[in-house]
Tab-separated table of N, CA and C in Angstrom:
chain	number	residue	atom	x	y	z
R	316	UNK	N	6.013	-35.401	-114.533
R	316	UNK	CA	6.316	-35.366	-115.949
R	316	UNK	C	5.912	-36.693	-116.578
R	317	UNK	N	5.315	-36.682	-117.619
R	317	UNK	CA	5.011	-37.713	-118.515
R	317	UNK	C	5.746	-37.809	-119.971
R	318	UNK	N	5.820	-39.011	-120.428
R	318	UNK	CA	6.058	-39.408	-121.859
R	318	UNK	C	4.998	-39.111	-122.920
R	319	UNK	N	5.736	-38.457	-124.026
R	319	UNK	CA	4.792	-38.110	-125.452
R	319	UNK	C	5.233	-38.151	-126.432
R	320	UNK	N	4.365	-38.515	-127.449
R	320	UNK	CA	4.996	-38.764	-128.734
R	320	UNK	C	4.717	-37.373	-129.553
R	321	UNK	N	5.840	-37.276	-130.258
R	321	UNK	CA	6.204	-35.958	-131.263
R	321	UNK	C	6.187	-36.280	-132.289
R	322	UNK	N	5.980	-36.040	-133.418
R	322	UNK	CA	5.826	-35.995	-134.920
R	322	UNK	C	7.018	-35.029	-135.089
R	323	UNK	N	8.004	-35.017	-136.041
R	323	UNK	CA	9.171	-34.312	-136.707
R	323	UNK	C	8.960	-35.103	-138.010
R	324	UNK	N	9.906	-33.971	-138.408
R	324	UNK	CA	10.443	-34.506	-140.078
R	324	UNK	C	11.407	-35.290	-140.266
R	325	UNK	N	11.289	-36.728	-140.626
R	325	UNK	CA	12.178	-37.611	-140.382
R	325	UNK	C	13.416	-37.749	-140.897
R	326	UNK	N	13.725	-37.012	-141.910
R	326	UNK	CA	14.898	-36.870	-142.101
R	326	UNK	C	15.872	-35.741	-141.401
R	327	UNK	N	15.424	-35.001	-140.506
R	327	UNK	CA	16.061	-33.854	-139.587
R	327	UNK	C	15.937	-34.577	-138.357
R	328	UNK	N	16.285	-35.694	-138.090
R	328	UNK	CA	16.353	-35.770	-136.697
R	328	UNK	C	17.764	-35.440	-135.806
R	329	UNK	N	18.970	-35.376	-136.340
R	329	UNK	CA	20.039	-35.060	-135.304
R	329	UNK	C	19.221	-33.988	-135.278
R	330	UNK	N	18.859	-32.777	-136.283
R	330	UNK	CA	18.594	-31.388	-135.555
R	330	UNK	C	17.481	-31.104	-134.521
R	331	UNK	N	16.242	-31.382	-134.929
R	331	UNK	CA	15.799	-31.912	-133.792
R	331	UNK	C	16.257	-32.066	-132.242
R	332	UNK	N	16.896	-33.410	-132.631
R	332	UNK	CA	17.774	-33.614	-131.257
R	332	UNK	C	18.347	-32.521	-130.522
R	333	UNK	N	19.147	-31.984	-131.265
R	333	UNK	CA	20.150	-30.645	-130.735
R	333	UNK	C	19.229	-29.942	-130.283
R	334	UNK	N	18.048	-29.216	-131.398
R	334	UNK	CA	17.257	-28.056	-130.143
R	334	UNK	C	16.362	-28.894	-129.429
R	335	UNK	N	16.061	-29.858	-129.202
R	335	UNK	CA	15.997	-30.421	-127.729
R	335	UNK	C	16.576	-30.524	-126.563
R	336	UNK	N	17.645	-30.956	-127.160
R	336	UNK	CA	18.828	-30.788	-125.808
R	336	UNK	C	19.152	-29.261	-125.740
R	337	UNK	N	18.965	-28.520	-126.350
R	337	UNK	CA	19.050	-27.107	-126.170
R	337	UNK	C	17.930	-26.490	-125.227
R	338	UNK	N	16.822	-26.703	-125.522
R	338	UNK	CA	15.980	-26.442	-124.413
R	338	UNK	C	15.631	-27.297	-123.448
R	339	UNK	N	16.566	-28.027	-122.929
R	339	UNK	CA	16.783	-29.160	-121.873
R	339	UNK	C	15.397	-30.447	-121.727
R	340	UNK	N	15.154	-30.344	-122.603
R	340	UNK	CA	14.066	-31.752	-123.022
R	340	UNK	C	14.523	-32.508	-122.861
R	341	UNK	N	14.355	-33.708	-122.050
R	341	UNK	CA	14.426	-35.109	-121.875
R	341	UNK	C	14.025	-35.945	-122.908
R	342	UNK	N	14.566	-36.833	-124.209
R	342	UNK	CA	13.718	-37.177	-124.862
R	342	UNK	C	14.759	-38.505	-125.032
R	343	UNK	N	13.128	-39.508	-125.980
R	343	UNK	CA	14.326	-40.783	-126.568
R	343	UNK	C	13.602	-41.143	-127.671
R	344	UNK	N	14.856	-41.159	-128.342
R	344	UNK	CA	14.484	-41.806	-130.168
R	344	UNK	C	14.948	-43.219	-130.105
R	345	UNK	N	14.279	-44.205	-130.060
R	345	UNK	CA	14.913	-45.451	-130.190
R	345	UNK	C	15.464	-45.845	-131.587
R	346	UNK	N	16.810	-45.897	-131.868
R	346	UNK	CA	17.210	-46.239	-132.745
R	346	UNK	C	17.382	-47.809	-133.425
R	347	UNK	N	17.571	-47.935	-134.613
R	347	UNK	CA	17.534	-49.162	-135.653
R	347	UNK	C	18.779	-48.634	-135.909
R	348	UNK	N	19.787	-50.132	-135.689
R	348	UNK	CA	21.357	-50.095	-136.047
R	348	UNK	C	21.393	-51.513	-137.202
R	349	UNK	N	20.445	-52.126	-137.245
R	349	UNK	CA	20.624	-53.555	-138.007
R	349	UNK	C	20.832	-53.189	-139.447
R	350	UNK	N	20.251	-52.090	-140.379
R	350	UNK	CA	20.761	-51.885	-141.455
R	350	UNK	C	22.368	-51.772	-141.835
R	351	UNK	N	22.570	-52.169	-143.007
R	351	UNK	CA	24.140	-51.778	-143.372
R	351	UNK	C	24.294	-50.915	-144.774
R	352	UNK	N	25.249	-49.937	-144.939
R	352	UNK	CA	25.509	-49.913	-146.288
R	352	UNK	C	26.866	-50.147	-146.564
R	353	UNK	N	27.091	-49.735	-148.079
R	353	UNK	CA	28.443	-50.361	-148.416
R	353	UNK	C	29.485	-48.705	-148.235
R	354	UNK	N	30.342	-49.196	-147.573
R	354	UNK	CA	31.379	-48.059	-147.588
R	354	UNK	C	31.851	-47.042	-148.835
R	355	UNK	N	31.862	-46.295	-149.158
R	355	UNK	CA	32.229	-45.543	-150.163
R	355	UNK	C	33.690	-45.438	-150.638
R	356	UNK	N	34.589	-45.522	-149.260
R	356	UNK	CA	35.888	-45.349	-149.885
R	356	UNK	C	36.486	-47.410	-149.404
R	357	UNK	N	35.353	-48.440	-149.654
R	357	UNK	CA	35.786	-49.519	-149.528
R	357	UNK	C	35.068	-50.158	-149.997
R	358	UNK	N	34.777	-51.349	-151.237
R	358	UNK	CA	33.648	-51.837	-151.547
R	358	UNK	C	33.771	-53.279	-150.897
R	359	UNK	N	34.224	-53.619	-150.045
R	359	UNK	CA	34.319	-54.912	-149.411
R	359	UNK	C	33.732	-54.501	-147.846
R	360	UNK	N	33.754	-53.075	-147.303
R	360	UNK	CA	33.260	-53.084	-146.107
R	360	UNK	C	31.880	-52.819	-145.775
R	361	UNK	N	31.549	-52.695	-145.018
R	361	UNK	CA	29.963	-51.920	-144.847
R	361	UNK	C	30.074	-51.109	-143.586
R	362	UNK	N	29.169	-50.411	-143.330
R	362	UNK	CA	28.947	-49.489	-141.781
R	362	UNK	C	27.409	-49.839	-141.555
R	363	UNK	N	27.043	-49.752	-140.047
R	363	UNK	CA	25.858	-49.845	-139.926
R	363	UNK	C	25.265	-48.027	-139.528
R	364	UNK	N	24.501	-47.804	-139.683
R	364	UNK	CA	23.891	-46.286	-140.202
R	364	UNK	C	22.732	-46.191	-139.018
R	365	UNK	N	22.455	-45.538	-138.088
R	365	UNK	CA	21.810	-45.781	-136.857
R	365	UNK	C	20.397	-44.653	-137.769
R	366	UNK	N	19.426	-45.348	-137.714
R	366	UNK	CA	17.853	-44.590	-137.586
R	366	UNK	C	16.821	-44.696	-136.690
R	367	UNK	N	15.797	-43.527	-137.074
R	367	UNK	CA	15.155	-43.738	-135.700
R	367	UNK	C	14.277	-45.233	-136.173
R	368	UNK	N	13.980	-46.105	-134.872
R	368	UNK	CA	13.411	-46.938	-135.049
R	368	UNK	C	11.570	-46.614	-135.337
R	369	UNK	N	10.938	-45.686	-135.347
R	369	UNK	CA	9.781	-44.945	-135.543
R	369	UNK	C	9.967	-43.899	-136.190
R	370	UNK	N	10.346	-43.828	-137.717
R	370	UNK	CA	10.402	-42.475	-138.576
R	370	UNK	C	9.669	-41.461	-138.455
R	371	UNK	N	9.994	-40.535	-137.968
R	371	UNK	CA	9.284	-39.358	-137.393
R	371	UNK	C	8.521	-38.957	-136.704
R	372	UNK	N	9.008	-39.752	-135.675
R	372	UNK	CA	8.416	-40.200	-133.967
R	372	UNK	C	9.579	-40.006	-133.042
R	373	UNK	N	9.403	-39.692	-132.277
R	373	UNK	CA	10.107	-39.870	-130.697
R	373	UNK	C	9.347	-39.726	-129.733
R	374	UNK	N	9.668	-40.137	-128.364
R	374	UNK	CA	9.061	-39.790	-126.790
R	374	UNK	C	9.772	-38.424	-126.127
R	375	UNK	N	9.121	-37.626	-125.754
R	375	UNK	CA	9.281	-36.564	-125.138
R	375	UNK	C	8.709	-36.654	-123.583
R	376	UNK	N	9.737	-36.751	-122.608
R	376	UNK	CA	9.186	-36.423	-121.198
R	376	UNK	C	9.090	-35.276	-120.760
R	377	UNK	N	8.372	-34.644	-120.563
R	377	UNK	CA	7.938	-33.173	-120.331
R	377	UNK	C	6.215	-32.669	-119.823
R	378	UNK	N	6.488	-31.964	-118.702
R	378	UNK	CA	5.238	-31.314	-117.924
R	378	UNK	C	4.672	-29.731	-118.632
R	379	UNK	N	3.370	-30.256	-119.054
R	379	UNK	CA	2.964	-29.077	-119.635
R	379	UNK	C	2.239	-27.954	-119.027
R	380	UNK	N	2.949	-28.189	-117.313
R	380	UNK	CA	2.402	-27.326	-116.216
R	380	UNK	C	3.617	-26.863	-116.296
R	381	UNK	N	4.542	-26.821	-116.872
R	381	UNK	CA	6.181	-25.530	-116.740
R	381	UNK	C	6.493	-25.449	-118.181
R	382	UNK	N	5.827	-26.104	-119.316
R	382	UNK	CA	6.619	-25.918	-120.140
R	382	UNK	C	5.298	-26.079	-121.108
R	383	UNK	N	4.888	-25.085	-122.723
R	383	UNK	CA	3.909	-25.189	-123.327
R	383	UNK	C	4.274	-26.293	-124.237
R	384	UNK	N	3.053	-26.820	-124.787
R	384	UNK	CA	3.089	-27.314	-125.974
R	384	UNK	C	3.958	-27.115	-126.871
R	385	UNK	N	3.411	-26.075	-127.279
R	385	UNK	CA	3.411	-25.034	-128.629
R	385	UNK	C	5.112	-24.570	-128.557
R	386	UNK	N	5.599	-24.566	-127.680
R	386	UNK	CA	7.524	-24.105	-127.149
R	386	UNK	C	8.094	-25.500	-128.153
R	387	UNK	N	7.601	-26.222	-127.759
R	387	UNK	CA	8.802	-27.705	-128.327
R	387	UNK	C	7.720	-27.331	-129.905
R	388	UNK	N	6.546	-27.755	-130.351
R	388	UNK	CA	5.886	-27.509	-131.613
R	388	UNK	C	6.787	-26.200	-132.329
R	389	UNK	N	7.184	-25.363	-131.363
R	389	UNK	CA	7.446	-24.171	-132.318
R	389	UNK	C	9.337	-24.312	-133.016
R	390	UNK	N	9.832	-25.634	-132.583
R	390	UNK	CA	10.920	-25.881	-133.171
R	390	UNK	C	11.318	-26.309	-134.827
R	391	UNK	N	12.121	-25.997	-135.097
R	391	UNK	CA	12.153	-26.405	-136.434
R	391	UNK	C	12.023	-27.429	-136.760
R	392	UNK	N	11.431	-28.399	-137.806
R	392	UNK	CA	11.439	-29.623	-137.942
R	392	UNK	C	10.068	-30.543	-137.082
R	393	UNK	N	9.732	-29.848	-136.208
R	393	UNK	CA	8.652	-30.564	-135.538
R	393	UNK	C	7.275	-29.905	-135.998
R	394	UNK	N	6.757	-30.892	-135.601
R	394	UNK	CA	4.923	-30.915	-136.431
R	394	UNK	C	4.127	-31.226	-135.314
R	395	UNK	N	4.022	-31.853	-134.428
R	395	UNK	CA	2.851	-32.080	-133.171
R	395	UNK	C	3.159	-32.934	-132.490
R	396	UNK	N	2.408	-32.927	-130.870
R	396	UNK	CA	2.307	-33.937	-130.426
R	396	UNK	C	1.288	-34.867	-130.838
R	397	UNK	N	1.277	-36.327	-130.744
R	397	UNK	CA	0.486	-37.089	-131.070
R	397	UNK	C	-1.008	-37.187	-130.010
R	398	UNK	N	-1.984	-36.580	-130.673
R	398	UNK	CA	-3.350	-36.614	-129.627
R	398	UNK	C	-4.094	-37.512	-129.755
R	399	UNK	N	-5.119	-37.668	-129.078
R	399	UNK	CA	-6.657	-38.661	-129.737
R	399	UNK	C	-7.410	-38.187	-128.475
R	400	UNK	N	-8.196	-37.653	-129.183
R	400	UNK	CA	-9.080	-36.381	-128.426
R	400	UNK	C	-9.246	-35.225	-128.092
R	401	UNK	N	-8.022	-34.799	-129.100
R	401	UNK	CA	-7.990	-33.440	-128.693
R	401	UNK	C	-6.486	-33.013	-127.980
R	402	UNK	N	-6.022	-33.986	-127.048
R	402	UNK	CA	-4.890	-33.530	-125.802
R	402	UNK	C	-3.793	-34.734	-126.155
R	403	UNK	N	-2.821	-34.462	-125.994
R	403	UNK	CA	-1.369	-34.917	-126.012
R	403	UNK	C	-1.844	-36.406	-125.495
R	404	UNK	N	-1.662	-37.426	-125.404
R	404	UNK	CA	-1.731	-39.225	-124.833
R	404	UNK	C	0.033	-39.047	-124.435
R	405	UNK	N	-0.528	-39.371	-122.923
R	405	UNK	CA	1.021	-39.881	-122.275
R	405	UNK	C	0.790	-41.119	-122.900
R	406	UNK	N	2.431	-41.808	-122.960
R	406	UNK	CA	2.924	-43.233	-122.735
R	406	UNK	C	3.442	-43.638	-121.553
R	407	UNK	N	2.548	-44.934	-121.287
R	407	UNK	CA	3.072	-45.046	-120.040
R	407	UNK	C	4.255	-45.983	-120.266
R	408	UNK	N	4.881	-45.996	-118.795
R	408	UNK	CA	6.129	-46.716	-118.414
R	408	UNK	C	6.663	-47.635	-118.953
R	409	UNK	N	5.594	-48.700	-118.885
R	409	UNK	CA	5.624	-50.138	-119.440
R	409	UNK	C	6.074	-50.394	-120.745
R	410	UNK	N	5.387	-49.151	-121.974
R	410	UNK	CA	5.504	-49.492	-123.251
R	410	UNK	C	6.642	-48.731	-123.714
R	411	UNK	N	6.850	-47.622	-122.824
R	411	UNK	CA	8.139	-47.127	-123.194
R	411	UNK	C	9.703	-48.147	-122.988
R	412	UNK	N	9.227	-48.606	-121.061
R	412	UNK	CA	10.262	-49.797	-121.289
R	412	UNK	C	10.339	-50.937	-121.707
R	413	UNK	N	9.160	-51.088	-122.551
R	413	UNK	CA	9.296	-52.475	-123.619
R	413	UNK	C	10.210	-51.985	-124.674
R	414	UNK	N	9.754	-50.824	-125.355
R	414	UNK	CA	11.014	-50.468	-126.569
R	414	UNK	C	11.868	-50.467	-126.157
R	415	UNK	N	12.407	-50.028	-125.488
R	415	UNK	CA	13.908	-49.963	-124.817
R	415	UNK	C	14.456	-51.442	-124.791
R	416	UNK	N	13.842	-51.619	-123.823
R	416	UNK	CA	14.329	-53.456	-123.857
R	416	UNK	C	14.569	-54.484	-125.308
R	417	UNK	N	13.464	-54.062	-126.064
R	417	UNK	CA	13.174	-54.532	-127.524
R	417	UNK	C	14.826	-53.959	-128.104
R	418	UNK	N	15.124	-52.356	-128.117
R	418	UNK	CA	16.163	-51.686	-129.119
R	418	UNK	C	17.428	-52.627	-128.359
R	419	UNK	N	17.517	-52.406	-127.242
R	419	UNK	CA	19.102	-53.204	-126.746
R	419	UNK	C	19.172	-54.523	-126.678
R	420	UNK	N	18.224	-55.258	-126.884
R	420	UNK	CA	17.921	-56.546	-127.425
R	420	UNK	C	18.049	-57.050	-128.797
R	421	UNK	N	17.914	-55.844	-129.628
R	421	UNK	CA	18.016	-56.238	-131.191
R	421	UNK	C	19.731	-56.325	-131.478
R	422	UNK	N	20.365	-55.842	-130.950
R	422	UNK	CA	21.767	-55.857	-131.204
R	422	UNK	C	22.497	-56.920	-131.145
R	423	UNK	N	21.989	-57.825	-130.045
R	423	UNK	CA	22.371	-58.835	-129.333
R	423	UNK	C	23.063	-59.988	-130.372
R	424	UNK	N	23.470	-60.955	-129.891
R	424	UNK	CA	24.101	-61.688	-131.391
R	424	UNK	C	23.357	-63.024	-130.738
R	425	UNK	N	22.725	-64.589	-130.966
R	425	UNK	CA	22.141	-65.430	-130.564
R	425	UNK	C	22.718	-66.358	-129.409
R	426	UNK	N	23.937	-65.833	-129.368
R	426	UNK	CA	24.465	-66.641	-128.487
R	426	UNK	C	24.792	-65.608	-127.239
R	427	UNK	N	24.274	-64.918	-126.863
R	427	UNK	CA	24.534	-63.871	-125.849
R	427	UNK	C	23.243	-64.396	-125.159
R	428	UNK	N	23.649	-64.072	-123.520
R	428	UNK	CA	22.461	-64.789	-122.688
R	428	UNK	C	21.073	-64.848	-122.907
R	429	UNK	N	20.523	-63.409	-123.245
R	429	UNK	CA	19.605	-63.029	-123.719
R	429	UNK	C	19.407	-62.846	-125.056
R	430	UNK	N	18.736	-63.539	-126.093
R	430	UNK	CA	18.401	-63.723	-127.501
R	430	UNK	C	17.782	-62.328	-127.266
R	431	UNK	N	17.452	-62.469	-129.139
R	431	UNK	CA	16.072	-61.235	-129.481
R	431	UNK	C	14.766	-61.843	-129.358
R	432	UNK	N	15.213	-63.155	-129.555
R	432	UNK	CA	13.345	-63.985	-129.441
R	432	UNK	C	12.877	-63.929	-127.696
R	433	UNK	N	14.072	-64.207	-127.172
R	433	UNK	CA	13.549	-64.123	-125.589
R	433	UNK	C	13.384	-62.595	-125.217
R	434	UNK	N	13.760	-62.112	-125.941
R	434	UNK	CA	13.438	-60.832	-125.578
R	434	UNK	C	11.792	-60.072	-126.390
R	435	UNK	N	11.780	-60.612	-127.165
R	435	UNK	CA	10.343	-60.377	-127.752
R	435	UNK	C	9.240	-61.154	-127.531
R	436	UNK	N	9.429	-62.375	-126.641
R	436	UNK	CA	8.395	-62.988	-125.629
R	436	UNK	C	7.818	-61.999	-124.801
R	437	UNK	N	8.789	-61.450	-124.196
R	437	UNK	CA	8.434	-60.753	-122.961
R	437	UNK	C	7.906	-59.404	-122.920
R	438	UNK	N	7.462	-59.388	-123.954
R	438	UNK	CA	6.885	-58.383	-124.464
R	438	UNK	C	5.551	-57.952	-125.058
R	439	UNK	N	4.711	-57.570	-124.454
R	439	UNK	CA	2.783	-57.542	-124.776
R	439	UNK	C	3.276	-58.397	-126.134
R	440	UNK	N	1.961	-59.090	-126.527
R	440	UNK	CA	1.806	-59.270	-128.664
R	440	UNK	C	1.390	-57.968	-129.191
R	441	UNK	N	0.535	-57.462	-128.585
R	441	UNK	CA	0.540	-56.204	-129.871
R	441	UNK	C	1.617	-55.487	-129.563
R	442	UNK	N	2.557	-54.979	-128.847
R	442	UNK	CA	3.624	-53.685	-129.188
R	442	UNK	C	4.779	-54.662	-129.974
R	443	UNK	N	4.851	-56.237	-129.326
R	443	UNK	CA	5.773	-56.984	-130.206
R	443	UNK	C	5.353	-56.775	-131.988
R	444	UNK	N	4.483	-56.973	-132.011
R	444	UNK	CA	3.813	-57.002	-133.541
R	444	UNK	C	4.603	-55.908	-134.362
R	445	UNK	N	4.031	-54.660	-133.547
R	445	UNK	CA	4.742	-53.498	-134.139
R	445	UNK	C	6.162	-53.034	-134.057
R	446	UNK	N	6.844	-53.709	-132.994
R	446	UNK	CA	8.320	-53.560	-132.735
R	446	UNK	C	8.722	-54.490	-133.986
R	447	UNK	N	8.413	-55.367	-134.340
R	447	UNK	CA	9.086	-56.435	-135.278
R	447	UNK	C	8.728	-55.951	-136.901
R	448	UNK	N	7.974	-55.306	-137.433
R	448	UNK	CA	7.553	-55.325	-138.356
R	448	UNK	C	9.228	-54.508	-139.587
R	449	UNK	N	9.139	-55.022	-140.297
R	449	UNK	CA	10.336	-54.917	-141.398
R	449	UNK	C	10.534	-53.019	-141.818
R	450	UNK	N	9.205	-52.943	-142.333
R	450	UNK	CA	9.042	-51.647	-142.557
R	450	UNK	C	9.481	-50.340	-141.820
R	451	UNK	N	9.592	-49.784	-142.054
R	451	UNK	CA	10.053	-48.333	-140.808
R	451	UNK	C	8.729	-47.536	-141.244
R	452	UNK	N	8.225	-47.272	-142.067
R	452	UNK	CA	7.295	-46.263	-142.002
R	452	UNK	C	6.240	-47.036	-141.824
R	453	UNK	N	5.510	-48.482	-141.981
R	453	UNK	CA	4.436	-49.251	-141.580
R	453	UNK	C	4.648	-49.451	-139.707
R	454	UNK	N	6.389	-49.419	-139.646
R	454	UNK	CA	6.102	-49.610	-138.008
R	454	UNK	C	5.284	-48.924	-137.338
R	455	UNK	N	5.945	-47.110	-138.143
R	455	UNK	CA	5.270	-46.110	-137.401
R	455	UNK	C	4.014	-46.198	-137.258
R	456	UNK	N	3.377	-46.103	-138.247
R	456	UNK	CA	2.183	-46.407	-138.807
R	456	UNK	C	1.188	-47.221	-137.760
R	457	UNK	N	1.601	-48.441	-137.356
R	457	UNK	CA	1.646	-49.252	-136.374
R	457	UNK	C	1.364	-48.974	-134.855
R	458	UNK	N	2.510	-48.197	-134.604
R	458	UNK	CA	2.625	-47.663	-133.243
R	458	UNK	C	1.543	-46.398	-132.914
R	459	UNK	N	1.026	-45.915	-134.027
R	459	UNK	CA	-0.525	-45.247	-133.346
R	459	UNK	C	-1.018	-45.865	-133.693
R	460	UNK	N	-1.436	-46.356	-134.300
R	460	UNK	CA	-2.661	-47.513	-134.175
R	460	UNK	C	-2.489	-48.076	-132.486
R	461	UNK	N	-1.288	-48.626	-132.081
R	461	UNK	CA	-1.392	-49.162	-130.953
R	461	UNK	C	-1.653	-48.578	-129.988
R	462	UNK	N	-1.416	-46.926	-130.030
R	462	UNK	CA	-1.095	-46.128	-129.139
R	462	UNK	C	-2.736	-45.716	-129.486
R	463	UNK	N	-3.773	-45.635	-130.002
R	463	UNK	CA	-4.958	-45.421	-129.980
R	463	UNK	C	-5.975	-46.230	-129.675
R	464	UNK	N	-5.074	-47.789	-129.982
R	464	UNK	CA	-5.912	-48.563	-128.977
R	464	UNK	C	-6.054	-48.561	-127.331
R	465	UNK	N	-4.471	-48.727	-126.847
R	465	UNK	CA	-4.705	-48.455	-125.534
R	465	UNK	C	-4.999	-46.941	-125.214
R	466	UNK	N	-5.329	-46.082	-125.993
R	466	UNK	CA	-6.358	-44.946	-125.315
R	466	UNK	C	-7.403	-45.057	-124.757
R	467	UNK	N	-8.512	-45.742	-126.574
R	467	UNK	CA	-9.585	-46.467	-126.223
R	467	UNK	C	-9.595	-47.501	-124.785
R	468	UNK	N	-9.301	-48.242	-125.021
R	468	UNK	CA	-9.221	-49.323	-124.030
R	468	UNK	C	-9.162	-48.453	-122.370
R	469	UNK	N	-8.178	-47.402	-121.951
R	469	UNK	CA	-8.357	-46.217	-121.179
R	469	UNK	C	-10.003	-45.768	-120.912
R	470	UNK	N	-9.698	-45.552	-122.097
R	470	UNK	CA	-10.968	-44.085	-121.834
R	470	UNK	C	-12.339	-45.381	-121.513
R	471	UNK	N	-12.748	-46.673	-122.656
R	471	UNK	CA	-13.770	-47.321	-122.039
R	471	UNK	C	-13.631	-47.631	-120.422
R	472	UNK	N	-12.278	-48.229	-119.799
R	472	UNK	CA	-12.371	-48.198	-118.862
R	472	UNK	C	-12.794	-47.484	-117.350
R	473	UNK	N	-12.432	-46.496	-118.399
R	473	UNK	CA	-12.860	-45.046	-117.243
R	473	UNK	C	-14.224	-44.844	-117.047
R	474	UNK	N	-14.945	-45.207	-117.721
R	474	UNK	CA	-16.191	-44.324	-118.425
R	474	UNK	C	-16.850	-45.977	-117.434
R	475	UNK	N	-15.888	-47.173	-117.784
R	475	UNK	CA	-16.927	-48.177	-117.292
R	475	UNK	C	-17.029	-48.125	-115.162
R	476	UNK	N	-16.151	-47.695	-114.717
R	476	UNK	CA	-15.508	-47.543	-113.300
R	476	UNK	C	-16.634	-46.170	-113.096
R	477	UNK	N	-16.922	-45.409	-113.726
R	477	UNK	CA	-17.658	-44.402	-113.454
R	477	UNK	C	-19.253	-44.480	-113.551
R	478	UNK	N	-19.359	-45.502	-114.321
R	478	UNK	CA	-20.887	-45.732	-114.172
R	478	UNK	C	-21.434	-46.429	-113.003
């Protein structure tokens, strides 16, 4: 089984979620908790409001030797997997567990062992670039771009090992 990115409608993501976990999909939305708003029944408090950290993106682990495409596409709210060339682009390991590391790192407060800056060292510069960027819909934006570079970068490689 491999990692893939899904396109949904970004404002339906609990539902989403649910018929995912309904048809036993493995998936992860990395969430953004750093926003706040102001409480409604308190104007002195705030709540923090959890979004996806890639607006209308998530990773989907799933083998499309037991399970179609078109089964998770045919859910409500979802629009495609993300291709370049035609076929679904796994994510590999690495960049999946850089976000991860990046999301439970952002929470962190500066005096906890591990900062967010030490934690965004350790992390390629280009996926840092795009993990950091302010925007939520330029992140996304971002993250294929990145995710089409290391295709390219793939596919020349392949093509160069084969000549």
């Amino acid at each position: 089984m491999k990692w893939y990115v899904l396109q949904f409608t970004a404002t339906r993501f609990q539902t989403v979620f649910k018929h995912l976990e309904n048809m036993g999909v493995q998936f992860y939305c990395p969430m953004d908790v750093s926003k706040c708003y102001r409480r409604p029944d308190n104007q002195i408090g705030f709540r923090k409001r959890p979004v996806p950290l890639f607006p209308g993106y998530l990773f989907v682990n799933v083998d499309f030797g037991s399970i179609h495409s078109t089964k998770i596409t045919a859910l409500p709210w979802t629009q495609r997997f993300i291709s370049f060339g035609g076929e679904p682009v796994p994510i590999s390991e690495e960049d999946l567990t850089n976000v991860l590391v990046f999301e439970k790192g952002r929470g962190k407060s500066p005096s906890s062992e591990q900062a967010p800056e030490v934690i965004v060292k350790s992390i390629p510069h280009e996926l840092a670039v795009v993990l950091l960027e302010d925007n939520p819909e330029k992140r996304s934006m971002l993250l294929l771009r990145y995710l089409d570079e290391r295709f390219r970068s793939s596919v020349e490689k392949t093509e160069s090992l084969s000549a």
